[in-house]
Amino acid sequence: MYFDELSWERVMDIYELESASGVVVSVGGQLPQNIALRLQEEGGAKVLGTDPKDIDKAEDRHKFSQILDSIGVDQPAWKELTSVADAESFAESVGYPVLVRPSYVLSGAAMSVIQTQADLKDKLESASAVSPDHPVVITKFIEGAEEIDVDAVASKGQLILHAVSEHVEAAGVHSGDATLVLPPVNLDEKVMARVKEIAEKVAKAWNITGPFNMQIIKADAPGEESVLKVIECNLRASRSFPFVSKVLGTNFIDTATRALAGKDVPAPQDLMAQKRDYLATKVPQFSWTRLAGADPFLGVEMSSTGEIACFGKDLIEAYWASLQSTMNFRMPEPGEGILLGGSTELPELPQIVEYLQPLGYKFYAASEDVKGHLEKSGATIEVIEFPTTDKNALRGVFQKYDIRGVFNISKSRGKTLVDKDYVMRRNAVDFGVPLFMEPKVSFLYAF
């Protein structure tokens, strides 16, 4: 075992020193993928599993999108970035928001959801800088869609195993920061069959041998069939491989290793067709308390530093076990205070208050605008003092009103250190108060 940097030079040094007969690039995250093609073409190393040329076709956003088009797998409208003017024209034609996606990056680095033309230029420059040798693609971002995770193993282009997990959060939250549910509770048999068909097409098109992971978004239209669009495909094991293996009782990485070695590969098996009397949730663990001043806000770039999985007889039982394990604090009790904030143009916050109201909480807001927005729920909202520059004074406010929970649903990060929503989120973390900042997770708590 070697503990060293994952660079082309060090890998080749070890490969030559050990007279290795092959190298595996599909279980080390993003960095091995970035050097896979060079290992094969310059170093002469034998890469086990999926050919690095096919890995490149998945990592390169332009090639990836072209292949999906060629095999009839739907994806959001897209365009390769050639100039800011072209990007602006594309965004205007499909409508904001749009998503900027660089190639060959880890954890959504420099990936951004763009809401307005004013933000577009800066974000495009950031994306180009983080991956200068590879194309940047701009795609239509579908708001409110549900996201689906697929973890799978294939051998010579044939799908062997697959697991389908659903996100609680709406699309737009990085899969590493999302709450996963397996088996899914909101996907019918028809959707599950279509997801499997997409996985089979992708495995064949990229001639995959070994592990791979996909993200698919599901958008519903009244009276019509759900739309499924592939937004991501990584030809490597994801962080959720141990989770799906434990939940489904099948060791995915063992099967992937057999596929990589080409020995004793099992016959294809549909684990998702089996009925189970339990489910599990995978909930992210954040380290906001160790990141002084960081804005606790979820987006397309990953922020979590760990995760916890819990089982239950149903979603509520599994989720509550995960919540207690992850956050390690007491939940607000009836009669205690809930502080509410966020973007007043979003409809979810009054709905959350409507669900919370029967629990007997006292509701507080930091501004008249938010109060007016929340009163659409029919609840009584009290505006309280909210000092944004004096932490000790704000701590006193939390104590005075017995604030035991914060719900802050915002469209974007705070732009200044005195932004009320940023101060609310940040100090909820610093004061050890439960913070809910995503609508669907808030609904799940309220239920």
Coordinates of C-alpha atoms in Angstrom, one line a residue:
M1 CA 0.0 0.0 0.0
Y2 CA 1.3 3.4 -1.0
F3 CA 0.3 6.8 0.5
D4 CA 1.2 9.4 -2.2
E5 CA -0.3 11.9 -4.5
L6 CA -2.6 10.6 -7.3
S7 CA -0.6 12.1 -10.1
W8 CA 0.5 10.5 -13.4
E9 CA 4.1 10.6 -12.4
R10 CA 3.6 8.9 -9.0
V11 CA 1.3 6.2 -10.4
M12 CA 3.7 5.4 -13.2
D13 CA 6.6 5.2 -10.7
I14 CA 4.7 2.7 -8.6
Y15 CA 3.4 0.8 -11.7
E16 CA 7.0 0.4 -13.0
L17 CA 8.4 -0.4 -9.6
E18 CA 5.9 -3.2 -9.0
S19 CA 6.0 -4.4 -12.5
A20 CA 2.2 -4.2 -12.4
S21 CA 0.0 -6.1 -14.8
G22 CA -2.7 -3.5 -14.7
V23 CA -4.1 -0.4 -13.0
V24 CA -7.7 0.3 -11.8
V25 CA -8.9 3.9 -12.2
S26 CA -12.6 3.5 -11.3
V27 CA -12.5 3.4 -7.5
G28 CA -10.4 6.4 -6.6
G29 CA -12.8 9.3 -7.3
Q30 CA -12.2 11.9 -10.0
L31 CA -8.3 12.2 -10.0
P32 CA -7.7 8.7 -11.5
Q33 CA -10.2 9.4 -14.2
N34 CA -8.3 12.6 -15.1
I35 CA -5.1 10.7 -15.8
A36 CA -6.5 7.5 -17.2
L37 CA -6.0 8.3 -20.9
R38 CA -2.5 9.5 -20.3
L39 CA -1.6 6.4 -18.3
Q40 CA -2.6 4.3 -21.3
E41 CA -1.4 6.4 -24.2
E42 CA 1.8 7.9 -22.7
G43 CA 2.7 5.4 -19.9
G44 CA 1.7 2.3 -21.7
A45 CA -0.1 1.1 -18.6
K46 CA -2.9 -1.5 -18.9
V47 CA -6.0 0.2 -17.6
L48 CA -8.4 -2.5 -16.3
G49 CA -12.1 -2.1 -17.1
T50 CA -13.6 0.6 -19.2
D51 CA -11.3 1.9 -21.9
P52 CA -9.9 5.3 -21.0
K53 CA -11.0 6.6 -24.5
D54 CA -14.6 5.7 -23.4
I55 CA -14.0 7.4 -20.0
D56 CA -13.0 10.5 -21.9
K57 CA -16.3 10.4 -23.9
A58 CA -18.1 10.5 -20.5
E59 CA -16.0 13.2 -18.9
D60 CA -15.8 15.5 -21.9
R61 CA -19.2 17.3 -21.7
H62 CA -19.5 17.8 -25.5
K63 CA -18.7 14.2 -26.4
F64 CA -21.0 13.0 -23.6
S65 CA -23.9 15.0 -24.8
Q66 CA -23.4 14.0 -28.4
I67 CA -23.5 10.3 -27.5
L68 CA -26.6 10.6 -25.4
D69 CA -28.3 12.2 -28.5
S70 CA -27.1 9.4 -30.7
I71 CA -28.6 6.6 -28.5
G72 CA -31.9 8.4 -28.0
V73 CA -31.4 9.1 -24.3
D74 CA -33.0 12.5 -23.4
Q75 CA -31.0 15.3 -21.7
P76 CA -31.6 19.0 -21.0
A77 CA -31.0 21.3 -23.9
W78 CA -27.3 22.0 -24.2
K79 CA -24.6 23.9 -26.0
E80 CA -20.8 23.9 -25.9
L81 CA -19.4 27.2 -24.8
T82 CA -17.7 29.1 -27.6
S83 CA -18.2 32.7 -26.5
V84 CA -20.0 34.7 -23.9
A85 CA -22.3 36.1 -26.6
D86 CA -23.2 32.6 -27.7
A87 CA -23.9 31.5 -24.1
E88 CA -26.1 34.6 -23.6
S89 CA -28.0 33.8 -26.8
F90 CA -28.5 30.2 -25.7
A91 CA -29.7 31.2 -22.3
E92 CA -32.2 33.7 -23.7
S93 CA -33.5 31.0 -26.2
V94 CA -34.1 28.3 -23.5
G95 CA -34.9 30.7 -20.7
Y96 CA -33.2 31.1 -17.3
P97 CA -32.1 29.4 -15.1
V98 CA -29.2 27.6 -16.9
L99 CA -26.4 25.4 -15.6
V100 CA -22.8 25.9 -16.5
R101 CA -20.9 22.6 -16.5
P102 CA -17.1 22.2 -16.9
S103 CA -15.5 18.9 -17.8
Y104 CA -13.2 16.7 -15.7
V105 CA -14.0 18.3 -12.4
L106 CA -14.6 17.0 -8.9
S107 CA -17.7 17.5 -6.7
G108 CA -19.3 20.0 -9.1
A109 CA -16.3 22.5 -9.0
A110 CA -17.2 25.8 -10.7
M111 CA -20.6 24.3 -11.7
S112 CA -23.2 27.0 -11.3
V113 CA -26.9 27.6 -11.6
I114 CA -27.3 31.0 -13.4
Q115 CA -30.5 32.9 -12.7
T116 CA -29.8 36.1 -14.7
Q117 CA -27.7 37.4 -17.5
A118 CA -25.8 39.6 -15.1
D119 CA -24.3 36.5 -13.4
L120 CA -23.5 34.6 -16.6
K121 CA -20.2 36.2 -17.6
D122 CA -18.5 35.8 -14.2
K123 CA -19.6 32.2 -13.9
L124 CA -18.5 31.3 -17.4
E125 CA -15.0 32.7 -16.7
S126 CA -14.8 30.7 -13.5
A127 CA -15.8 27.4 -15.2
S128 CA -13.3 28.0 -18.1
A129 CA -10.5 28.7 -15.5
V130 CA -11.1 25.5 -13.5
S131 CA -10.9 23.2 -16.6
P132 CA -9.0 25.2 -19.3
D133 CA -8.1 22.2 -21.5
H134 CA -11.7 20.8 -21.7
P135 CA -15.0 22.2 -23.0
V136 CA -17.5 24.0 -20.9
V137 CA -21.1 23.1 -21.6
I138 CA -24.2 25.3 -20.8
T139 CA -27.5 23.4 -20.3
K140 CA -31.1 24.3 -19.4
F141 CA -31.7 23.9 -15.7
I142 CA -35.1 22.4 -14.8
E143 CA -36.4 23.9 -11.6
G144 CA -38.3 21.7 -9.2
A145 CA -37.5 18.4 -10.9
E146 CA -36.8 15.3 -8.8
E147 CA -33.3 13.8 -9.0
I148 CA -32.6 10.1 -9.3
D149 CA -29.2 8.4 -8.6
V150 CA -28.2 5.2 -10.3
D151 CA -25.3 3.1 -9.1
A152 CA -24.5 0.2 -11.4
V153 CA -22.0 -2.4 -12.5
A154 CA -21.5 -3.5 -16.1
S155 CA -19.3 -6.0 -17.9
K156 CA -18.4 -5.5 -21.6
G157 CA -21.3 -3.2 -22.1
Q158 CA -23.9 -5.4 -20.4
L159 CA -25.7 -4.2 -17.2
I160 CA -25.1 -6.6 -14.3
L161 CA -26.4 -4.8 -11.3
H162 CA -28.1 -1.5 -10.7
A163 CA -29.5 0.4 -7.7
V164 CA -32.0 3.3 -8.0
S165 CA -32.1 5.9 -5.2
E166 CA -34.2 9.0 -5.1
H167 CA -33.2 12.4 -3.8
V168 CA -35.4 14.1 -1.2
E169 CA -34.1 17.5 -2.3
A170 CA -35.1 19.0 -5.7
A171 CA -32.6 18.8 -8.5
G172 CA -29.8 21.4 -8.1
V173 CA -28.4 20.1 -4.9
H174 CA -25.2 18.1 -5.4
S175 CA -25.8 14.4 -5.0
G176 CA -23.1 14.3 -2.3
D177 CA -25.2 16.8 -0.3
A178 CA -28.5 15.2 -1.0
T179 CA -30.7 12.9 1.2
L180 CA -31.0 9.6 -0.6
V181 CA -33.9 7.1 -0.2
L182 CA -33.5 3.5 -1.2
P183 CA -35.7 1.8 -2.3
P184 CA -37.4 4.9 -3.7
V185 CA -40.9 5.6 -2.5
N186 CA -42.1 8.0 -5.2
L187 CA -41.1 6.2 -8.4
D188 CA -43.6 3.9 -10.0
E189 CA -42.8 0.6 -11.8
K190 CA -43.0 2.3 -15.2
V191 CA -40.4 4.9 -14.3
M192 CA -38.2 2.3 -12.7
A193 CA -38.3 0.2 -15.9
R194 CA -37.4 3.3 -18.0
V195 CA -34.5 4.1 -15.6
K196 CA -33.1 0.6 -16.1
E197 CA -33.5 0.9 -19.8
I198 CA -31.4 4.1 -19.8
A199 CA -28.7 2.4 -17.7
E200 CA -28.6 -0.5 -20.2
K201 CA -28.2 1.9 -23.1
V202 CA -25.5 3.9 -21.4
A203 CA -23.6 0.7 -20.4
K204 CA -23.7 -0.4 -24.0
A205 CA -22.9 2.9 -25.6
W206 CA -19.7 3.4 -23.5
N207 CA -18.9 -0.3 -23.5
I208 CA -18.6 -0.1 -19.7
T209 CA -16.7 -2.7 -17.7
G210 CA -16.8 -2.0 -14.0
P211 CA -18.7 0.5 -11.8
F212 CA -20.6 3.5 -13.0
N213 CA -23.0 6.1 -11.6
M214 CA -25.6 8.3 -13.2
Q215 CA -27.8 11.2 -12.2
I216 CA -31.2 11.5 -13.9
I217 CA -33.8 14.2 -13.4
K218 CA -37.5 13.4 -13.5
A219 CA -39.9 16.2 -14.4
D220 CA -43.7 15.7 -14.2
A221 CA -46.3 17.4 -16.4
P222 CA -50.0 17.1 -15.7
G223 CA -51.6 14.3 -17.7
E224 CA -48.4 13.4 -19.4
E225 CA -45.7 10.8 -19.0
S226 CA -42.8 11.8 -16.7
V227 CA -39.8 13.2 -18.5
L228 CA -36.5 11.5 -17.7
K229 CA -33.3 13.4 -18.6
V230 CA -29.7 12.2 -17.9
I231 CA -27.6 15.0 -16.5
E232 CA -24.4 13.2 -15.4
C233 CA -22.6 9.9 -15.9
N234 CA -19.4 8.9 -14.1
L235 CA -17.6 5.7 -15.2
R236 CA -16.4 5.0 -11.7
A237 CA -17.7 4.0 -8.3
S238 CA -19.6 6.7 -6.4
R239 CA -19.6 7.5 -2.7
S240 CA -23.0 5.7 -2.5
F241 CA -21.7 2.3 -3.5
P242 CA -21.3 1.1 0.1
F243 CA -24.7 2.4 0.9
V244 CA -26.6 0.6 -1.9
S245 CA -24.6 -2.5 -1.2
K246 CA -25.6 -2.6 2.4
V247 CA -29.3 -1.7 1.7
L248 CA -29.7 -4.2 -1.1
G249 CA -27.6 -7.0 0.4
T250 CA -25.3 -7.3 -2.6
N251 CA -21.7 -6.3 -2.7
F252 CA -21.5 -4.0 -5.7
I253 CA -17.8 -3.4 -5.5
D254 CA -17.1 -7.2 -5.3
T255 CA -19.1 -7.6 -8.5
A256 CA -17.3 -4.7 -10.1
T257 CA -13.9 -6.2 -9.2
R258 CA -14.9 -9.5 -10.9
A259 CA -15.9 -7.5 -14.0
L260 CA -12.6 -5.6 -14.0
A261 CA -10.7 -8.9 -13.7
G262 CA -12.9 -10.7 -16.2
K263 CA -13.4 -13.6 -13.9
D264 CA -16.5 -15.2 -12.3
V265 CA -18.7 -12.3 -13.5
P266 CA -22.3 -13.1 -12.2
A267 CA -25.3 -13.1 -14.4
P268 CA -27.4 -9.9 -14.7
Q269 CA -29.7 -9.5 -11.7
D270 CA -32.5 -6.9 -11.2
L271 CA -32.2 -6.1 -7.5
M272 CA -34.8 -3.3 -7.8
A273 CA -37.6 -5.8 -8.7
Q274 CA -37.4 -7.4 -5.3
K275 CA -39.9 -6.2 -2.7
R276 CA -38.5 -5.2 0.7
D277 CA -40.2 -4.4 4.1
Y278 CA -37.7 -1.7 4.9
L279 CA -35.9 1.3 3.4
A280 CA -32.9 3.3 4.2
T281 CA -31.9 7.0 4.0
K282 CA -28.4 8.4 3.4
V283 CA -28.1 11.9 5.0
P284 CA -25.1 14.2 4.5
Q285 CA -22.9 15.3 7.3
F286 CA -21.6 18.9 7.1
S287 CA -18.7 20.6 9.0
W288 CA -20.1 24.1 9.0
T289 CA -19.0 24.6 12.6
R290 CA -15.3 24.0 11.6
L291 CA -15.5 26.5 8.6
A292 CA -15.7 29.9 10.3
G293 CA -17.8 32.3 8.3
A294 CA -18.8 29.8 5.6
D295 CA -22.4 30.2 4.3
P296 CA -24.4 27.1 5.1
F297 CA -26.1 26.9 1.7
L298 CA -26.7 24.0 -0.6
G299 CA -26.1 24.1 -4.4
V300 CA -24.5 22.3 -7.3
E301 CA -21.0 22.3 -5.7
M302 CA -20.6 19.7 -3.0
S303 CA -20.3 20.9 0.6
S304 CA -20.7 17.8 2.8
T305 CA -17.8 16.0 4.5
G306 CA -19.5 12.8 5.4
E307 CA -22.7 10.9 5.5
I308 CA -24.8 8.6 7.7
A309 CA -27.2 5.8 6.7
C310 CA -30.1 4.6 8.8
F311 CA -32.8 2.0 8.2
G312 CA -36.5 2.1 9.1
K313 CA -39.8 0.5 8.4
D314 CA -40.8 3.6 6.4
L315 CA -39.3 6.9 5.2
I316 CA -40.3 8.9 8.3
E317 CA -38.6 6.4 10.7
A318 CA -35.4 6.1 8.7
Y319 CA -35.2 9.9 8.1
W320 CA -35.7 10.8 11.8
A321 CA -33.0 8.3 12.8
S322 CA -30.7 9.9 10.3
L323 CA -31.5 13.4 11.4
Q324 CA -30.8 12.7 15.0
S325 CA -27.6 10.9 14.2
T326 CA -26.3 13.6 11.8
M327 CA -27.2 16.8 13.5
N328 CA -26.7 15.6 17.1
F329 CA -29.0 18.1 18.7
R330 CA -32.5 18.2 20.2
M331 CA -35.5 18.9 17.9
P332 CA -37.7 21.9 18.6
E333 CA -40.6 21.0 20.9
P334 CA -44.2 22.5 20.9
G335 CA -44.3 26.0 22.4
E336 CA -40.7 26.8 21.4
G337 CA -39.6 29.4 18.8
I338 CA -39.0 28.9 15.1
L339 CA -37.1 31.6 13.2
L340 CA -38.1 31.9 9.5
G341 CA -36.4 33.6 6.6
G342 CA -35.4 33.4 3.0
S343 CA -36.5 34.7 -0.5
T344 CA -40.0 36.1 -0.4
E345 CA -40.6 35.2 -4.1
L346 CA -40.4 31.4 -3.2
P347 CA -43.8 29.8 -2.4
E348 CA -42.4 27.0 -0.2
L349 CA -41.9 28.9 3.0
P350 CA -45.6 29.7 3.7
Q351 CA -46.4 26.0 2.9
I352 CA -43.8 24.9 5.4
V353 CA -45.3 27.1 8.1
E354 CA -48.7 25.7 7.2
Y355 CA -47.4 22.2 7.9
L356 CA -45.6 23.2 11.1
Q357 CA -48.5 25.2 12.5
P358 CA -50.4 22.3 14.1
L359 CA -47.2 21.4 16.1
G360 CA -47.7 24.5 18.3
Y361 CA -44.5 26.4 17.6
K362 CA -44.1 30.2 17.9
F363 CA -43.1 31.7 14.6
Y364 CA -40.7 34.6 14.2
A365 CA -39.3 36.6 11.3
A366 CA -36.5 39.1 10.9
S367 CA -38.3 41.5 8.6
E368 CA -41.8 42.8 7.7
D369 CA -41.4 41.5 4.1
V370 CA -40.9 37.9 5.3
K371 CA -43.8 38.3 7.8
G372 CA -46.1 39.4 5.0
H373 CA -45.0 36.5 2.9
L374 CA -45.5 33.9 5.7
E375 CA -48.9 35.2 6.8
K376 CA -50.3 33.7 3.5
S377 CA -50.2 30.4 5.6
G378 CA -52.7 31.9 8.1
A379 CA -50.2 31.6 10.9
T380 CA -49.3 34.4 13.4
I381 CA -45.8 35.7 12.7
E382 CA -43.9 38.1 15.1
V383 CA -41.2 40.3 13.7
I384 CA -38.2 40.4 16.2
E385 CA -35.1 42.5 16.4
F386 CA -32.2 40.9 14.4
P387 CA -28.8 42.5 14.8
T388 CA -26.5 41.4 11.9
T389 CA -23.2 42.8 13.2
D390 CA -23.3 41.9 16.9
K391 CA -23.0 38.2 17.5
N392 CA -23.5 38.4 21.2
A393 CA -26.6 40.5 20.8
L394 CA -28.0 38.0 18.3
R395 CA -27.3 35.2 20.7
G396 CA -29.3 37.1 23.3
V397 CA -32.2 37.4 20.8
F398 CA -32.2 33.6 20.2
Q399 CA -32.3 33.0 24.0
K400 CA -35.0 35.7 24.6
Y401 CA -37.4 34.2 22.1
D402 CA -36.4 30.6 22.9
I403 CA -35.5 29.9 19.2
R404 CA -34.9 26.2 18.8
G405 CA -35.1 25.9 15.0
V406 CA -34.3 27.9 11.9
F407 CA -36.0 27.5 8.5
N408 CA -34.3 29.6 5.8
I409 CA -35.3 28.9 2.2
S410 CA -33.2 31.1 -0.1
K411 CA -32.6 31.2 -3.9
S412 CA -28.9 32.2 -3.5
R413 CA -26.0 32.6 -1.1
G414 CA -25.7 35.9 0.8
K415 CA -23.7 38.5 -1.0
T416 CA -22.4 40.3 2.1
L417 CA -21.6 39.5 5.7
V418 CA -24.6 41.5 6.9
D419 CA -27.1 39.8 4.6
K420 CA -29.9 38.8 7.0
D421 CA -30.3 35.3 5.5
Y422 CA -26.6 34.6 5.6
V423 CA -26.4 35.8 9.3
M424 CA -29.5 33.7 10.1
R425 CA -28.0 30.5 8.6
R426 CA -24.5 31.1 9.9
N427 CA -25.5 31.8 13.5
A428 CA -28.0 28.9 13.6
V429 CA -24.9 26.7 13.0
D430 CA -22.8 28.6 15.5
F431 CA -25.4 28.5 18.2
G432 CA -26.1 24.8 17.7
V433 CA -29.7 25.3 16.5
P434 CA -31.2 22.9 13.9
L435 CA -31.1 24.6 10.4
F436 CA -33.3 23.6 7.5
M437 CA -32.5 25.3 4.2
E438 CA -34.0 23.1 1.5
P439 CA -37.8 23.0 0.9
K440 CA -38.4 19.3 0.4
V441 CA -36.3 18.3 3.5
S442 CA -38.3 20.9 5.5
F443 CA -41.5 19.3 4.3
L444 CA -40.2 15.9 5.3
Y445 CA -39.4 17.2 8.8
A446 CA -42.8 18.9 9.1
F447 CA -44.7 15.7 8.1

